[in-house]
Coordinates of C-alpha atoms in Angstrom, one line a residue:
Chain A
X1365 CA 227.4 206.5 -58.9
X1366 CA 227.5 207.1 -54.9
X1367 CA 229.7 203.9 -54.5
X1368 CA 232.0 204.9 -57.2
X1369 CA 232.8 208.3 -55.5
X1370 CA 233.2 206.6 -52.0
X1371 CA 235.1 203.5 -52.8
X1372 CA 237.1 205.7 -55.1
X1373 CA 237.9 208.6 -52.0
X1374 CA 239.1 205.2 -49.8
X1375 CA 241.1 203.8 -52.7
X1376 CA 243.1 207.1 -53.3
X1377 CA 243.5 207.7 -49.6
X1378 CA 245.2 204.0 -49.0
X1379 CA 247.6 204.2 -52.2
X1380 CA 248.9 207.8 -51.1
X1381 CA 249.1 206.2 -47.6
X1382 CA 251.0 203.1 -48.7
X1383 CA 253.1 205.2 -50.9
X1384 CA 254.1 207.2 -47.8
X1385 CA 254.8 204.3 -45.8
X1386 CA 256.8 202.4 -48.5
X1387 CA 259.0 205.9 -49.4
X1388 CA 259.5 206.2 -45.4
X1389 CA 261.2 203.0 -45.2
X1390 CA 262.8 203.3 -48.8
X1391 CA 266.4 205.1 -47.9
X1392 CA 267.0 202.4 -45.2
X1393 CA 268.4 199.4 -45.5
X1394 CA 266.1 196.5 -44.3
X1395 CA 267.5 193.5 -42.3
X1396 CA 265.6 191.9 -39.6
X1397 CA 266.2 194.1 -36.8
X1398 CA 265.3 197.5 -39.1
X1399 CA 262.1 195.6 -40.2
X1400 CA 260.8 194.7 -36.7
X1401 CA 261.9 197.2 -34.4
X1402 CA 262.9 199.8 -37.0
X1403 CA 266.7 199.9 -36.0
X1404 CA 266.3 201.2 -32.4
X1405 CA 266.1 205.0 -32.9
X1406 CA 263.0 206.0 -32.4
X1407 CA 262.4 209.6 -30.6
X1408 CA 259.8 210.4 -28.2
X1409 CA 257.4 211.8 -31.4
X1410 CA 257.9 209.0 -33.7
X1411 CA 257.5 206.4 -31.1
X1412 CA 254.2 207.9 -29.8
X1413 CA 253.0 207.7 -33.4
X1414 CA 253.9 204.4 -33.1
X1415 CA 252.2 203.2 -29.8
X1416 CA 249.2 205.4 -30.8
X1417 CA 249.2 203.9 -34.1
X1418 CA 248.6 200.5 -32.8
X1419 CA 246.0 201.6 -30.1
X1420 CA 244.0 203.4 -31.7
X1421 CA 242.5 201.0 -34.1
X1422 CA 239.0 199.6 -36.1
X1423 CA 238.0 199.0 -32.0
X1424 CA 238.2 202.7 -31.1
X1425 CA 236.4 204.0 -34.4
X1426 CA 233.8 201.2 -34.6
X1427 CA 233.9 199.1 -32.1
X1428 CA 233.6 201.9 -29.1
X1429 CA 230.7 203.6 -30.6
X1430 CA 229.3 200.1 -31.5
X1431 CA 229.4 199.5 -27.6
X1432 CA 228.0 202.9 -26.7
X1433 CA 225.4 202.3 -29.2
X1434 CA 224.3 198.8 -28.3
X1435 CA 224.8 198.5 -24.3
X1436 CA 226.0 202.3 -23.1
X1437 CA 228.0 202.9 -19.7
X1438 CA 229.7 199.6 -19.8
X1439 CA 231.8 201.0 -23.1
X1440 CA 233.3 203.6 -20.7
X1441 CA 235.7 200.8 -19.5
X1442 CA 237.7 201.4 -22.9
X1443 CA 238.4 205.0 -21.5
X1444 CA 239.7 203.6 -18.3
X1445 CA 242.2 200.7 -19.3
X1446 CA 244.5 202.8 -21.6
X1447 CA 245.0 205.5 -19.2
X1448 CA 245.7 202.9 -16.1
X1449 CA 248.1 200.8 -18.7
X1450 CA 249.9 203.8 -19.1
X1451 CA 250.5 204.9 -15.4
X1452 CA 251.7 200.9 -15.3
X1453 CA 254.0 201.4 -18.4
X1454 CA 255.6 204.8 -16.4
X1455 CA 257.4 202.0 -14.0
X1456 CA 257.2 198.6 -16.1
X1457 CA 258.9 199.7 -19.5
X1458 CA 262.3 201.3 -18.7
X1459 CA 263.6 198.1 -16.8
X1460 CA 262.1 196.0 -19.9
X1461 CA 264.0 198.6 -21.9
X1462 CA 267.3 198.1 -20.4
X1463 CA 267.1 194.4 -20.4
X1464 CA 266.4 194.6 -24.2
X1465 CA 269.1 197.3 -25.3
X1466 CA 271.7 195.1 -23.1
X1467 CA 270.8 191.5 -24.6
X1468 CA 269.5 192.6 -27.6
X1469 CA 265.9 191.6 -27.8
X1470 CA 264.3 191.3 -31.0
X1471 CA 260.7 189.9 -30.4
X1472 CA 258.0 190.2 -27.2
X1473 CA 259.2 186.4 -26.3
X1474 CA 262.9 187.1 -26.2
X1475 CA 262.4 188.8 -22.9
X1476 CA 260.7 185.7 -21.7
X1477 CA 263.9 183.5 -23.2
X1478 CA 266.3 185.5 -21.2
X1479 CA 264.8 186.5 -17.7
X1480 CA 264.0 182.4 -17.5
X1481 CA 266.8 180.9 -19.2
X1482 CA 264.4 179.4 -21.2
X1483 CA 264.0 179.3 -25.0
X1484 CA 260.9 176.6 -24.6
X1485 CA 259.2 179.1 -22.6
X1486 CA 259.7 181.6 -25.0
X1487 CA 258.4 179.4 -27.5
X1488 CA 255.3 179.0 -25.6
X1489 CA 255.1 183.0 -24.9
X1490 CA 255.4 182.9 -28.8
X1491 CA 252.6 180.6 -29.6
X1492 CA 250.4 182.4 -26.8
X1493 CA 250.9 185.7 -28.6
X1494 CA 250.1 184.1 -32.2
X1495 CA 246.9 182.9 -30.9
X1496 CA 245.3 185.7 -29.5
X1497 CA 246.6 188.3 -32.2
X1498 CA 244.4 186.1 -34.3
X1499 CA 241.2 187.6 -33.1
X1500 CA 242.5 191.0 -32.7
X1501 CA 243.4 190.7 -36.3
X1502 CA 240.0 189.5 -36.9
X1503 CA 238.6 192.6 -35.3
X1504 CA 240.7 194.9 -38.0
X1505 CA 239.7 192.7 -40.5
X1506 CA 235.7 192.9 -39.8
X1507 CA 236.2 196.5 -39.1
X1508 CA 237.6 197.2 -43.1
X1509 CA 235.0 194.9 -44.1
X1510 CA 232.3 196.8 -42.4
X1511 CA 233.5 200.1 -43.9
X1512 CA 234.0 198.6 -47.2
X1513 CA 230.3 197.3 -47.2
X1514 CA 228.8 200.5 -46.3
X1515 CA 230.6 202.9 -48.5
X1516 CA 229.8 200.3 -51.6
X1517 CA 225.9 201.6 -51.1
X1518 CA 224.7 197.7 -51.8
X1519 CA 227.3 196.9 -54.4
X1520 CA 229.5 195.0 -52.2
X1521 CA 228.7 192.2 -50.3
X1522 CA 230.3 191.1 -46.8
X1523 CA 232.3 188.0 -48.7
X1524 CA 233.4 190.4 -51.1
X1525 CA 234.5 193.2 -48.7
X1526 CA 236.2 190.8 -46.7
X1527 CA 238.1 189.5 -49.7
X1528 CA 239.0 193.2 -50.5
X1529 CA 240.0 193.7 -46.8
X1530 CA 242.3 190.5 -46.7
X1531 CA 244.0 191.5 -50.1
X1532 CA 244.7 195.2 -48.6
X1533 CA 246.0 193.9 -45.0
X1534 CA 248.5 191.5 -47.2
X1535 CA 249.4 194.7 -49.4
X1536 CA 250.1 197.0 -46.0
X1537 CA 252.2 194.0 -44.6
X1538 CA 254.4 193.3 -47.4
X1539 CA 254.4 197.1 -48.2
X1540 CA 256.0 198.4 -44.7
X1541 CA 257.6 197.1 -41.9
X1542 CA 257.6 198.6 -38.5
X1543 CA 259.2 202.1 -39.5
X1544 CA 256.6 202.2 -42.5
X1545 CA 253.9 201.6 -39.9
X1546 CA 254.6 204.5 -37.9
X1547 CA 254.8 206.8 -41.2
X1548 CA 251.5 205.5 -42.2
X1549 CA 250.0 206.2 -38.7
X1550 CA 250.8 209.9 -39.3
X1551 CA 248.1 209.9 -41.9
X1552 CA 246.0 207.6 -40.1
X1553 CA 245.7 209.7 -36.9
X1554 CA 245.1 212.9 -39.0
X1555 CA 242.3 211.3 -40.9
X1556 CA 240.8 209.7 -38.1
X1557 CA 240.9 212.8 -35.5
X1558 CA 238.7 214.6 -38.7
X1559 CA 236.5 211.6 -38.8
X1560 CA 236.1 211.3 -35.3
X1561 CA 235.1 215.2 -34.7
X1562 CA 233.2 214.7 -37.7
X1563 CA 231.2 211.9 -36.3
X1564 CA 231.4 213.1 -32.5
X1565 CA 230.6 216.7 -32.9
X1566 CA 229.0 217.6 -36.2
X1567 CA 226.8 214.7 -36.0
X1568 CA 225.1 215.1 -32.4
X1569 CA 225.2 219.2 -33.5
X1570 CA 223.0 218.8 -36.4
X1571 CA 220.3 216.4 -35.0
X1572 CA 220.2 217.1 -31.3
X1573 CA 222.0 221.0 -31.2
X1574 CA 224.8 219.5 -29.4
X1575 CA 226.5 216.4 -27.8
X1576 CA 225.0 217.0 -24.5
X1577 CA 221.6 217.4 -26.4
X1578 CA 222.1 213.9 -27.7
X1579 CA 223.2 212.7 -24.1
X1580 CA 219.7 214.2 -22.8
X1581 CA 217.7 212.1 -25.7
X1582 CA 218.9 209.2 -24.5
X1583 CA 218.6 209.6 -21.0
X1584 CA 215.1 210.7 -21.7
X1585 CA 214.9 207.4 -23.7
X1586 CA 216.6 204.9 -21.5
X1587 CA 217.2 206.7 -18.4
X1588 CA 219.7 203.5 -17.1
X1589 CA 222.4 203.8 -20.2
X1590 CA 224.8 206.0 -18.5
X1591 CA 225.6 204.2 -15.3
X1592 CA 226.6 200.5 -14.7
X1593 CA 224.2 197.9 -13.3
X1594 CA 225.1 197.4 -9.5
X1595 CA 224.3 193.7 -9.4
X1596 CA 226.9 190.7 -10.4
X1597 CA 225.4 190.3 -14.0
X1598 CA 227.4 190.7 -17.1
X1599 CA 228.7 194.5 -17.8
X1600 CA 228.0 195.6 -14.4
X1601 CA 229.8 197.4 -12.0
X1602 CA 232.1 194.7 -10.6
X1603 CA 232.9 193.5 -14.1
X1604 CA 233.6 196.9 -15.3
X1605 CA 236.4 197.4 -12.5
X1606 CA 237.8 194.1 -13.3
X1607 CA 238.0 194.1 -16.8
X1608 CA 239.8 197.7 -16.8
X1609 CA 242.0 195.8 -14.4
X1610 CA 242.8 193.0 -16.7
X1611 CA 243.1 194.8 -20.1
X1612 CA 245.2 197.2 -18.5
X1613 CA 247.8 194.5 -17.3
X1614 CA 247.4 192.9 -20.6
X1615 CA 248.3 196.4 -22.6
X1616 CA 252.1 195.7 -23.0
X1617 CA 251.9 192.5 -23.2
X1618 CA 251.4 192.2 -27.1
X1619 CA 254.5 191.0 -28.9
X1620 CA 254.2 194.3 -31.2
X1621 CA 253.8 196.3 -28.1
X1622 CA 257.1 195.2 -26.5
X1623 CA 258.9 195.2 -29.8
X1624 CA 257.9 199.0 -29.8
X1625 CA 259.3 199.7 -26.7
X1626 CA 262.4 197.8 -27.3
X1627 CA 262.5 200.5 -30.7
X1628 CA 262.8 203.4 -28.1
X1629 CA 265.8 205.6 -28.2
X1630 CA 266.1 205.9 -24.5
X1631 CA 263.9 205.1 -21.5
X1632 CA 263.2 209.0 -20.6
X1633 CA 261.1 208.7 -24.0
X1634 CA 259.0 206.0 -22.5
X1635 CA 258.3 207.9 -19.6
X1636 CA 257.8 211.1 -21.5
X1637 CA 255.3 208.7 -23.5
X1638 CA 253.5 207.7 -20.9
X1639 CA 252.7 210.9 -19.4
X1640 CA 251.6 212.4 -22.6
X1641 CA 249.4 209.4 -23.8
X1642 CA 246.3 209.4 -21.8
X1643 CA 245.5 212.5 -23.4
X1644 CA 244.7 211.0 -26.4
X1645 CA 242.3 208.6 -25.2
X1646 CA 239.8 211.6 -25.1
X1647 CA 239.3 211.0 -28.5
X1648 CA 236.9 208.4 -27.6
X1649 CA 234.4 210.7 -25.6
X1650 CA 233.9 211.9 -29.3
X1651 CA 233.4 208.6 -30.6
X1652 CA 231.0 207.8 -27.8
X1653 CA 229.0 210.8 -28.8
X1654 CA 228.7 209.2 -32.1
X1655 CA 227.0 206.2 -30.7
X1656 CA 224.5 207.8 -28.9
X1657 CA 223.5 209.6 -31.4
X1658 CA 223.0 206.8 -34.1
X1659 CA 221.1 205.1 -31.3
X1660 CA 218.6 207.7 -31.6
X1661 CA 218.6 208.3 -35.1
X1662 CA 218.8 205.1 -36.4
X1663 CA 217.8 202.4 -33.6
X1664 CA 217.1 198.8 -34.0
X1665 CA 220.9 197.5 -34.9
X1666 CA 221.5 194.4 -33.1
X1667 CA 224.6 192.1 -31.8
X1668 CA 227.6 193.1 -34.5
X1669 CA 225.4 195.1 -36.7
X1670 CA 225.9 197.7 -33.6
X1671 CA 229.6 198.6 -35.1
X1672 CA 228.3 200.0 -38.0
X1673 CA 225.9 202.5 -36.1
X1674 CA 227.4 206.1 -36.9
X1675 CA 228.3 205.2 -40.3
X1676 CA 225.1 204.3 -41.3
X1677 CA 223.7 207.5 -40.2
X1678 CA 226.7 209.3 -42.2
X1679 CA 225.5 207.0 -45.0
X1680 CA 221.9 208.1 -44.7
X1681 CA 222.4 211.7 -44.3
X1682 CA 225.5 212.9 -46.4
X1683 CA 227.3 212.8 -49.6
X1684 CA 229.3 209.9 -50.9
X1685 CA 232.3 212.1 -50.8
X1686 CA 232.4 212.6 -46.9
X1687 CA 231.1 209.0 -46.2
X1688 CA 234.4 208.0 -48.4
X1689 CA 236.8 210.1 -46.4
X1690 CA 235.4 209.0 -43.3
X1691 CA 235.4 205.1 -44.2
X1692 CA 239.0 205.9 -45.3
X1693 CA 240.2 207.1 -41.7
X1694 CA 238.4 204.2 -40.7
X1695 CA 240.0 201.6 -43.4
X1696 CA 244.0 202.9 -42.2
X1697 CA 242.6 202.6 -38.5
X1698 CA 241.8 198.9 -39.4
X1699 CA 245.0 198.3 -41.7
X1700 CA 248.0 199.8 -40.4
X1701 CA 247.3 198.5 -36.9
X1702 CA 246.6 195.0 -38.6
X1703 CA 249.5 194.8 -40.8
X1704 CA 251.8 195.8 -37.2
X1705 CA 249.8 192.7 -35.5
X1706 CA 250.4 190.4 -38.3
X1707 CA 253.7 190.8 -38.8
X1708 CA 254.4 190.6 -35.2
X1709 CA 252.5 187.3 -35.0
X1710 CA 254.7 185.8 -37.8
X1711 CA 258.1 187.0 -36.7
X1712 CA 257.4 185.5 -33.0
X1713 CA 256.9 182.3 -34.7
X1714 CA 259.4 182.3 -37.1
X1715 CA 262.3 183.5 -34.3
X1716 CA 261.1 181.8 -30.9
X1717 CA 259.4 178.8 -32.2
X1718 CA 260.9 177.9 -35.5
X1719 CA 264.2 179.4 -35.4
X1720 CA 265.4 179.2 -31.7
X1721 CA 263.3 176.0 -30.4
X1722 CA 263.2 173.8 -33.7
X1723 CA 266.3 175.0 -35.6
X1724 CA 264.4 175.4 -38.5
X1725 CA 265.1 178.8 -40.5
X1726 CA 268.3 179.6 -38.8
X1727 CA 269.6 182.3 -41.6
X1728 CA 268.3 185.6 -41.9
X1729 CA 267.2 185.1 -45.6
X1730 CA 265.6 181.6 -44.5
X1731 CA 263.7 183.3 -41.3
X1732 CA 262.6 186.2 -43.8
X1733 CA 260.8 183.5 -45.9
X1734 CA 259.1 181.7 -43.0
X1735 CA 258.0 185.3 -41.9
X1736 CA 256.4 185.6 -45.2
X1737 CA 254.6 182.3 -45.1
X1738 CA 253.3 182.8 -41.9
X1739 CA 251.9 186.4 -42.3
X1740 CA 249.8 184.5 -45.0
X1741 CA 248.5 182.1 -42.2
X1742 CA 248.1 184.6 -39.6
X1743 CA 246.0 186.4 -42.4
X1744 CA 244.1 182.9 -43.5
X1745 CA 243.3 181.9 -39.9
X1746 CA 242.2 185.7 -39.2
X1747 CA 239.8 185.2 -42.3
X1748 CA 238.6 181.6 -40.6
X1749 CA 237.8 183.3 -37.3
X1750 CA 235.7 186.0 -39.2
X1751 CA 233.7 183.5 -41.0
X1752 CA 233.3 181.2 -37.7
X1753 CA 232.7 183.8 -34.8
X1754 CA 230.5 186.6 -35.5
X1755 CA 230.4 189.1 -32.5
X1756 CA 231.1 192.7 -31.8
X1757 CA 234.5 194.3 -32.3
X1758 CA 234.7 194.6 -28.3
X1759 CA 233.9 191.0 -28.1
X1760 CA 236.7 190.1 -30.1
X1761 CA 239.0 192.4 -28.3
X1762 CA 237.7 191.2 -24.9
X1763 CA 238.8 187.4 -26.3
X1764 CA 242.3 188.6 -27.3
X1765 CA 242.8 190.4 -23.9
X1766 CA 241.7 187.3 -21.9
X1767 CA 244.4 185.5 -23.5
X1768 CA 247.4 187.9 -24.0
X1769 CA 247.1 188.7 -20.1
X1770 CA 248.1 185.5 -19.1
X1771 CA 251.5 186.5 -20.1
X1772 CA 251.6 188.9 -17.3
X1773 CA 252.5 187.2 -14.2
X1774 CA 255.4 186.0 -15.9
X1775 CA 256.8 189.4 -16.8
X1776 CA 255.5 190.6 -12.9
X1777 CA 257.6 187.6 -11.4
X1778 CA 260.7 187.9 -13.5
X1779 CA 261.5 191.2 -11.3
X1780 CA 261.1 189.5 -8.2
X1781 CA 263.9 189.0 -6.1
X1782 CA 264.0 185.3 -6.6
X1783 CA 262.4 183.8 -9.9
X1784 CA 260.1 181.1 -10.0
X1785 CA 261.1 178.6 -12.5
X1786 CA 260.5 178.7 -16.4
X1787 CA 258.4 175.5 -15.9
X1788 CA 256.4 177.3 -13.2
X1789 CA 255.4 180.1 -15.3
X1790 CA 254.6 177.9 -18.3
X1791 CA 252.5 175.8 -16.0
X1792 CA 250.9 178.9 -14.9
X1793 CA 250.1 180.1 -18.6
X1794 CA 249.0 176.9 -19.6
X1795 CA 246.7 176.4 -16.5
X1796 CA 245.1 180.2 -17.3
X1797 CA 244.6 179.3 -20.8
X1798 CA 242.9 176.0 -20.0
X1799 CA 240.4 177.8 -17.7
X1800 CA 239.3 180.4 -20.4
X1801 CA 239.0 177.5 -23.0
X1802 CA 236.4 175.9 -20.3
X1803 CA 234.9 179.3 -19.4
X1804 CA 234.3 179.6 -23.1
X1805 CA 233.0 176.1 -23.8
X1806 CA 230.3 176.5 -21.1
X1807 CA 229.4 180.2 -22.3
X1808 CA 230.7 181.7 -19.2
X1809 CA 231.8 185.2 -19.1
X1810 CA 231.6 186.5 -15.6
X1811 CA 231.8 184.9 -12.3
X1812 CA 230.0 186.6 -9.5
X1813 CA 230.1 189.3 -11.4
X1814 CA 233.9 189.4 -12.0
X1815 CA 235.2 188.9 -16.0
X1816 CA 236.6 185.2 -16.3
X1817 CA 239.7 186.5 -17.6
X1818 CA 240.5 188.0 -14.2
X1819 CA 239.7 184.4 -12.6
X1820 CA 242.0 182.7 -14.9
X1821 CA 244.6 185.0 -14.3
X1822 CA 244.3 184.4 -10.4
X1823 CA 244.3 180.6 -11.5
X1824 CA 247.6 181.1 -13.5
X1825 CA 249.3 183.3 -11.2
X1826 CA 248.7 180.9 -7.9
X1827 CA 249.9 177.8 -10.3
X1828 CA 252.9 179.9 -11.3
X1829 CA 254.2 180.8 -7.8
X1830 CA 253.4 177.7 -6.2
X1831 CA 255.0 175.4 -8.7
X1832 CA 257.3 178.1 -9.7
X1833 CA 259.0 178.0 -6.3
X1834 CA 258.2 174.4 -5.5
X1835 CA 259.8 172.9 -8.5
X1836 CA 263.2 174.2 -8.9
X1837 CA 264.9 175.2 -12.4
X1838 CA 265.9 171.5 -14.2
X1839 CA 269.2 173.4 -15.1
X1840 CA 271.3 174.7 -12.0
X1841 CA 270.9 178.4 -12.0
X1842 CA 273.1 181.3 -11.1
X1843 CA 271.3 182.6 -8.0
X1844 CA 270.1 186.2 -8.9
X1845 CA 272.5 188.2 -7.2
X1846 CA 273.5 189.8 -10.2
X1847 CA 269.6 190.4 -11.2
X1848 CA 270.4 194.0 -10.8
X1849 CA 273.0 194.0 -13.1
X1850 CA 271.1 191.6 -15.7
Chain B
X786 CA 267.8 203.3 9.5
X787 CA 266.1 202.0 6.6
X788 CA 263.0 204.4 7.0
X789 CA 265.2 207.4 5.9
X790 CA 267.2 206.2 3.0
X791 CA 266.2 209.2 0.8
X792 CA 265.8 206.7 -2.4
X793 CA 263.5 204.3 -0.9
X794 CA 261.4 207.5 0.4
X795 CA 261.3 209.0 -3.1
X796 CA 260.2 205.7 -4.8
X797 CA 257.7 205.2 -2.6
X798 CA 256.6 208.9 -2.8
X799 CA 256.5 208.2 -6.7
X800 CA 254.3 204.8 -6.3
X801 CA 251.9 206.7 -3.6
X802 CA 251.6 209.6 -6.0
X803 CA 250.8 206.8 -9.3
X804 CA 247.9 205.1 -7.5
X805 CA 245.9 208.1 -6.9
X806 CA 244.5 207.9 -10.5
X807 CA 244.9 203.9 -10.3
X808 CA 242.5 203.7 -7.6
X809 CA 240.2 206.5 -8.7
X810 CA 240.0 204.6 -11.8
X811 CA 239.4 201.3 -10.2
X812 CA 237.8 201.5 -6.4
X813 CA 236.3 204.8 -7.3
X814 CA 234.1 203.9 -10.2
X815 CA 231.2 202.2 -7.8
X816 CA 231.3 205.0 -5.8
X817 CA 230.8 207.5 -9.2
X818 CA 228.2 205.4 -10.7
X819 CA 225.6 207.9 -11.0
X820 CA 224.0 210.4 -13.6
X821 CA 223.6 213.5 -11.5
X822 CA 225.2 215.7 -11.0
X823 CA 225.4 216.5 -14.7
X824 CA 229.0 218.2 -15.5
X825 CA 229.2 220.1 -18.8
X826 CA 226.2 218.0 -19.9
X827 CA 228.0 214.9 -19.3
X828 CA 226.5 212.2 -17.1
X829 CA 228.4 212.0 -13.6
X830 CA 230.0 208.9 -14.2
X831 CA 231.7 209.8 -17.6
X832 CA 232.8 213.2 -16.0
X833 CA 234.5 212.0 -13.3
X834 CA 236.2 209.4 -15.6
X835 CA 237.1 212.1 -18.2
X836 CA 238.4 214.5 -15.0
X837 CA 240.5 211.5 -14.2
X838 CA 242.0 211.2 -17.4
X839 CA 242.9 214.8 -17.8
X840 CA 244.3 214.6 -14.2
X841 CA 246.7 211.6 -15.1
X842 CA 249.5 213.3 -16.6
X843 CA 249.9 215.7 -13.9
X844 CA 250.3 213.1 -11.6
X845 CA 252.8 211.4 -13.8
X846 CA 254.3 214.6 -14.2
X847 CA 255.0 214.7 -10.3
X848 CA 256.0 211.5 -10.3
X849 CA 258.6 212.4 -13.2
X850 CA 259.6 215.6 -11.3
X851 CA 260.3 213.6 -8.1
X852 CA 262.3 210.8 -9.9
X853 CA 264.5 213.4 -11.3
X854 CA 265.1 215.5 -8.3
X855 CA 268.7 216.0 -7.7

């Protein structure tokens, strides 16, 4: 009976949100541009919703609480990196947006194609985006699976839950484009806010009188939980600062984030968003309180199980109606971003690799079909990754960020007075990713306390600069006298 | 007379303003890595981070004003 109520609540909420997503796009004729960049007419509020919709995901809802539960202070990095990314975005996004309008960029990699005059570099960037969106999609899939398993009160095992999650993601991707996702985001954000207030305020008040009371109890039991270790170990203070820097640089490298930037109405919209978005980060504070409360009420969850932390508390102490509502909010936090991410992964490969580089799927209809097939490919790969790599949600996000941040040197160097060659930038990206692969195979996560992603990024930038300026572009290039007008 | 180029000076001020929260939330972290004093019940490290997140929009607004100055 409990399972029927909780799952029933989830089903009603998801159906209603999907309906709203479809209704939001119905009256607009959908061509590729509408589908991917929403017709380039998003004002400040709508864009804010879309950007927030992609940022506040299963990771925020479950992953941040899971790390607060499992590791303590290292989880605070999540508060810092978003804030730094918005500061960077204030300066970086307006010039990217101006280029996108002048040259009709459709996908994230189109930026590289134009800046380096190289469709092949665009194809490489698209493949990097595709590969590292898979762990990100896996994160969302895992989040939905965890919630369905809990809401099933034992009636749904994890494999059945992941199969349902997989189906739901496919329904969301095919049901809504970018504009639909922005509408669905409004429902999602309202519900997640209610869920987070419940988990971050109502739970600690019930058990410890106040959120500060929960912190008192954690400090009494674990005096070092709220500070970082000062040494060079994994998750120490050096790791913290390097991870904040790495993930802040990678934040807007995601193809779906760049596509969202292109969809802005004007550059002032982007600046005002950058000013307002840091405030949204504060919701994470409540998520930490939820994780700390769960640590005291239900101790002993190990590894990826920590991601279930506060949901298990809700399940044990509250009615299935409340569990169903919060799980529904969490499912939306997974499904809406997953649909945007999977759509982005599929569309960059169909446009920048198949169409622009190999000349397959040239017409709009063919490209739409290729995108649909690729959506299923991404979803299957995300499913495979779920089956193979059982790690925490934060662990999945860090894998994704280590990879995507390797695109940052190419973006930054493209604004230099003299640009390096496309071959140099490509060599940098490949070396950075090879370094990441070597670290992954040896199980290294920090070098002298520094996140290996930063080491790979430094290697990448060094290779890009040395080979990029030493090896000239293969085609003769127009000198960049016109760089300010391009 | 590059020093007195008003556009450049304005850009430099904008970047300097934006760098304050950036440095606070990176290089400042090791200095704030303490439990005491607790602020509004939060351990000092968390309170420090939250303070800078609240201050960041103020700094960015100052940058915005500076950029749009007639």
